[in-house]
C-alpha cells in the first residue's frame, strides 16, 4: 500500500497521520515538539523525522520504509529562503507538497469549500477561500510583532500588566498574584521573561489568564476581551459573506465569546488540518 503521510507543524507541536490513497486513516502520531520553520529549519525536519519513525512503527513497516507522498502544512513556510532550505533536506524520491499550517487548517475546517478560518494557538493567522477559488490571508506575521489574539500575545499582555504592577500601578488581581508566584519579583527573574524570544514559552502564560478569567478576575477578562477583538479584526479582512471557522487551542477557548459576536456566521469545523492536508493531496492529483 502506498501511504500518504501528512504533517501539521506549528510552534508547539507536530502531528502526523498516514492515509491510504483513498483517504483511509492508517496511523496517527503527535509530538510535543515544534515543526515550525520559523523556529529552525533543521530542527523542524528532525522532529518530523522522529514522527515519521513513529508512523513507521505503527504501520509495522520495514526499516527502509518511506511514504509515497509527504504533504506538510508548516508554520513559517511562506518565506522562500527557509522553504527552499527545508525542501532540500527531504528525501528526493518522496513526492512533496508544502503549504502553511493555516491554509491546511482552512481546507480541513471548510472541507475544501469557501470559508474563513482563523487559527489561534501559540500564534494566529486568518486564511480565506471564496467561490471563485480566490484566496487570501491576514495576520500570521509572527512573534513578537504579530500573532494578535494568540497564546503568545496573551502571554505578552499578561506580562505587561505584571510589569505595570511592579512599577507601582495599583492592581488587585488574581492574575497578577498568579504571575507573581510563577515569575517572582526579583529583577533577574523578571528579565528572564522580558527577554524571552520563544513564543511557546510566553504562550505558556495564557492558561493563567483563562484560569483567572474563569474566576471572574477583571484584568484577565479584559485581556480576553482584547484577544476576541483582535480575532474579529482578522475576520473583517476577509470577504464578509463567507462562513467562519475558529480553530486551535486558544481559538477553542475564545469560541464562546466569538460566537456571541459572529452569531450564525460561526460554523463548526468539518475536519482538522491533517484531513485538510489529505484533501489537498487528493486535489493535487
XYZ file of C-alpha atoms in Angstrom:
285
model
C 0.000 0.000 0.000
C 1.330 3.456 -0.945
C 0.861 5.630 2.113
C 0.394 9.389 2.086
C 1.802 10.974 5.231
C 0.568 14.410 6.245
C 2.263 16.701 8.771
C 0.682 19.569 10.698
C 3.503 21.554 12.267
C 3.346 24.624 14.467
C 5.313 26.318 17.213
C 4.257 23.952 19.994
C 3.522 20.581 18.424
C 3.927 18.337 15.406
C 1.172 15.945 14.313
C 1.441 13.320 11.613
C -1.036 10.922 10.046
C -0.794 8.259 7.379
C -3.634 7.760 4.909
C -4.268 5.314 2.125
C -4.729 6.731 -1.359
C -8.497 6.517 -0.816
C -8.317 8.507 2.429
C -8.488 5.676 4.945
C -6.579 6.624 8.143
C -3.757 4.195 8.869
C -1.691 5.789 11.648
C -1.566 8.934 13.763
C 1.243 10.441 15.841
C 1.523 13.567 17.988
C 4.785 15.024 19.286
C 5.288 17.840 21.790
C 7.951 19.312 19.533
C 7.744 22.167 17.077
C 7.736 21.752 13.316
C 7.856 25.480 12.615
C 10.355 26.646 10.018
C 10.441 29.989 11.817
C 11.891 28.284 14.889
C 14.546 26.370 12.983
C 14.534 24.562 9.655
C 16.854 21.726 10.688
C 15.064 21.200 13.993
C 11.693 21.123 12.243
C 12.845 18.376 9.869
C 14.483 16.445 12.722
C 11.201 16.469 14.653
C 9.259 15.410 11.553
C 11.722 12.548 11.065
C 11.023 11.436 14.628
C 7.323 11.493 13.837
C 7.865 9.521 10.627
C 9.700 6.846 12.589
C 6.742 6.588 14.974
C 4.375 6.333 11.987
C 6.535 3.571 10.510
C 6.322 1.646 13.780
C 2.531 1.981 13.868
C 2.346 0.715 10.290
C 4.712 -2.148 11.178
C 6.686 -1.324 8.071
C 10.300 -2.265 7.409
C 13.215 -0.025 8.345
C 13.646 1.148 4.753
C 10.018 2.355 4.574
C 9.280 5.821 3.221
C 5.903 7.338 2.380
C 4.897 7.618 -1.252
C 3.982 11.253 -0.633
C 4.667 13.770 2.134
C 2.127 16.591 2.431
C 3.015 19.235 5.002
C 1.347 22.276 6.498
C 4.098 24.050 8.418
C 4.315 27.384 10.176
C 6.849 29.721 8.606
C 6.776 28.087 5.177
C 5.964 31.259 3.218
C 9.486 32.650 3.459
C 11.203 31.437 0.287
C 14.702 31.024 1.709
C 13.502 28.866 4.600
C 11.180 26.927 2.316
C 13.956 26.009 -0.118
C 16.348 25.132 2.692
C 13.751 22.824 4.233
C 12.753 21.090 0.999
C 16.419 20.388 0.268
C 16.554 18.282 3.447
C 13.771 15.951 2.323
C 14.315 12.625 0.528
C 14.249 13.379 -3.194
C 12.410 10.151 -4.056
C 9.396 11.137 -1.929
C 6.749 13.292 -3.615
C 6.325 16.535 -1.641
C 3.722 19.226 -1.128
C 4.275 22.107 1.310
C 1.716 24.725 2.382
C 1.299 26.810 5.512
C -0.286 25.287 8.596
C -3.013 27.940 8.470
C -4.067 27.034 4.932
C -4.168 23.346 5.869
C -6.472 24.233 8.746
C -8.749 26.221 6.409
C -9.089 23.322 3.960
C -9.794 20.900 6.776
C -12.249 23.150 8.603
C -14.233 24.050 5.469
C -13.890 20.602 3.858
C -12.241 22.358 0.926
C -15.212 24.685 0.414
C -15.308 28.522 0.570
C -14.823 29.917 4.040
C -12.703 31.825 6.524
C -10.510 30.053 9.041
C -8.787 31.806 11.918
C -6.224 29.553 13.561
C -5.429 30.713 17.083
C -2.846 28.764 19.041
C 0.651 29.841 20.018
C 0.339 32.222 17.053
C -2.598 33.407 14.960
C -3.428 33.721 11.267
C -6.520 34.051 9.069
C -6.949 32.356 5.689
C -9.934 32.581 3.347
C -11.126 30.923 0.164
C -14.055 32.190 -1.949
C -16.384 30.632 -4.524
C -14.121 31.616 -7.437
C -11.123 29.874 -5.911
C -9.518 33.160 -4.889
C -7.711 33.000 -1.558
C -6.021 35.354 0.859
C -4.693 35.708 4.350
C -4.106 38.254 7.105
C -2.045 38.186 10.254
C 0.426 35.423 10.862
C 3.377 37.808 10.855
C 4.876 36.011 13.806
C 6.032 36.763 17.304
C 6.756 39.352 18.645
C 5.393 41.854 16.091
C 2.211 39.992 15.114
C 0.098 36.969 16.051
C -2.505 39.161 17.728
C -5.000 37.386 19.968
C -2.822 34.283 20.198
C -1.431 32.436 23.193
C 1.918 34.206 22.875
C 0.153 37.570 22.515
C -1.927 36.889 25.648
C 1.258 35.938 27.477
C 2.887 39.230 26.499
C -0.182 41.237 27.545
C -0.284 39.444 30.905
C 3.421 40.088 31.410
C 2.965 43.770 30.562
C 0.265 44.059 33.215
C 2.500 42.345 35.752
C 5.358 44.738 34.970
C 2.989 47.676 35.454
C 2.128 46.356 38.912
C 5.840 46.013 39.729
C 6.302 49.636 38.649
C 3.634 50.783 41.074
C 0.381 50.760 39.084
C -2.263 49.647 41.612
C -3.733 46.242 40.783
C -5.822 43.861 42.848
C -5.970 40.851 40.624
C -5.830 37.080 40.861
C -3.917 37.081 37.577
C -1.232 39.387 38.988
C -0.961 37.166 42.072
C -0.545 34.045 39.913
C 2.111 35.748 37.800
C 3.971 36.832 40.922
C 4.025 33.242 42.169
C 5.309 31.969 38.833
C 7.760 34.715 37.890
C 8.752 36.176 41.237
C 9.585 39.798 41.983
C 13.367 39.577 41.634
C 14.665 41.735 38.778
C 16.775 38.938 37.297
C 13.840 36.523 37.330
C 11.575 39.106 35.705
C 14.124 39.913 32.996
C 14.385 36.227 32.144
C 10.785 36.605 30.973
C 11.009 40.081 29.442
C 13.904 38.946 27.231
C 12.175 35.688 26.259
C 12.241 35.201 22.498
C 10.381 31.883 22.208
C 6.700 32.360 21.503
C 5.866 28.970 23.003
C 7.295 29.994 26.387
C 5.197 33.155 26.567
C 2.145 31.241 25.350
C 2.623 29.163 28.494
C 1.270 32.148 30.451
C -2.068 32.058 28.601
C -3.583 29.324 30.834
C -3.099 31.648 33.818
C -5.200 34.254 32.017
C -8.013 31.802 31.276
C -7.961 30.353 34.796
C -8.184 33.819 36.328
C -10.964 34.772 33.901
C -12.931 31.684 34.957
C -12.759 33.094 38.492
C -14.143 36.407 37.137
C -10.878 38.288 37.563
C -11.495 41.682 35.966
C -7.999 42.076 34.497
C -8.000 38.604 32.937
C -11.460 39.189 31.474
C -10.205 42.458 29.973
C -7.282 40.686 28.279
C -9.576 38.013 26.862
C -11.922 40.699 25.527
C -8.907 42.291 23.828
C -7.956 38.941 22.270
C -11.503 38.464 20.956
C -11.416 41.900 19.318
C -8.091 41.094 17.652
C -9.561 37.897 16.179
C -12.632 39.785 14.950
C -10.337 42.298 13.235
C -8.771 39.415 11.301
C -12.198 38.123 10.264
C -13.124 41.565 8.914
C -10.183 41.437 6.495
C -11.847 38.631 4.520
C -14.986 38.678 2.310
C -17.853 39.335 4.700
C -20.304 36.761 3.316
C -18.158 33.689 3.971
C -18.721 31.277 6.879
C -16.174 31.470 9.690
C -14.279 28.640 11.371
C -12.202 29.152 14.511
C -9.574 26.502 15.230
C -6.592 25.994 17.516
C -6.299 25.557 21.261
C -6.694 29.240 22.135
C -9.351 29.607 19.448
C -11.480 26.959 21.137
C -11.190 28.756 24.478
C -12.301 32.019 22.814
C -15.081 30.283 20.855
C -17.967 31.115 23.258
C -17.144 34.835 23.184
C -16.628 34.845 19.413
C -19.947 33.052 18.942
C -21.760 35.966 20.582
C -20.176 38.358 18.081
C -20.258 36.301 14.878
C -23.614 34.603 15.553
C -24.749 32.365 12.660
C -21.604 33.047 10.611
C -19.599 30.903 13.024
C -19.584 27.256 11.939
C -18.253 24.021 13.368
C -15.120 22.788 11.625
C -15.669 19.735 9.419
C -12.178 18.310 9.860
C -8.760 19.132 11.270
C -5.605 20.183 9.430
C -4.470 16.584 8.925
C -7.571 15.729 6.917
C -7.227 19.095 5.166
C -3.761 18.109 4.009
C -5.082 14.821 2.669
C -7.767 16.761 0.764
C -5.061 18.991 -0.727
C -3.160 15.891 -1.777
C -6.259 14.481 -3.461
C -6.929 17.789 -5.243
C -3.334 17.943 -6.497
C -3.639 14.696 -8.473
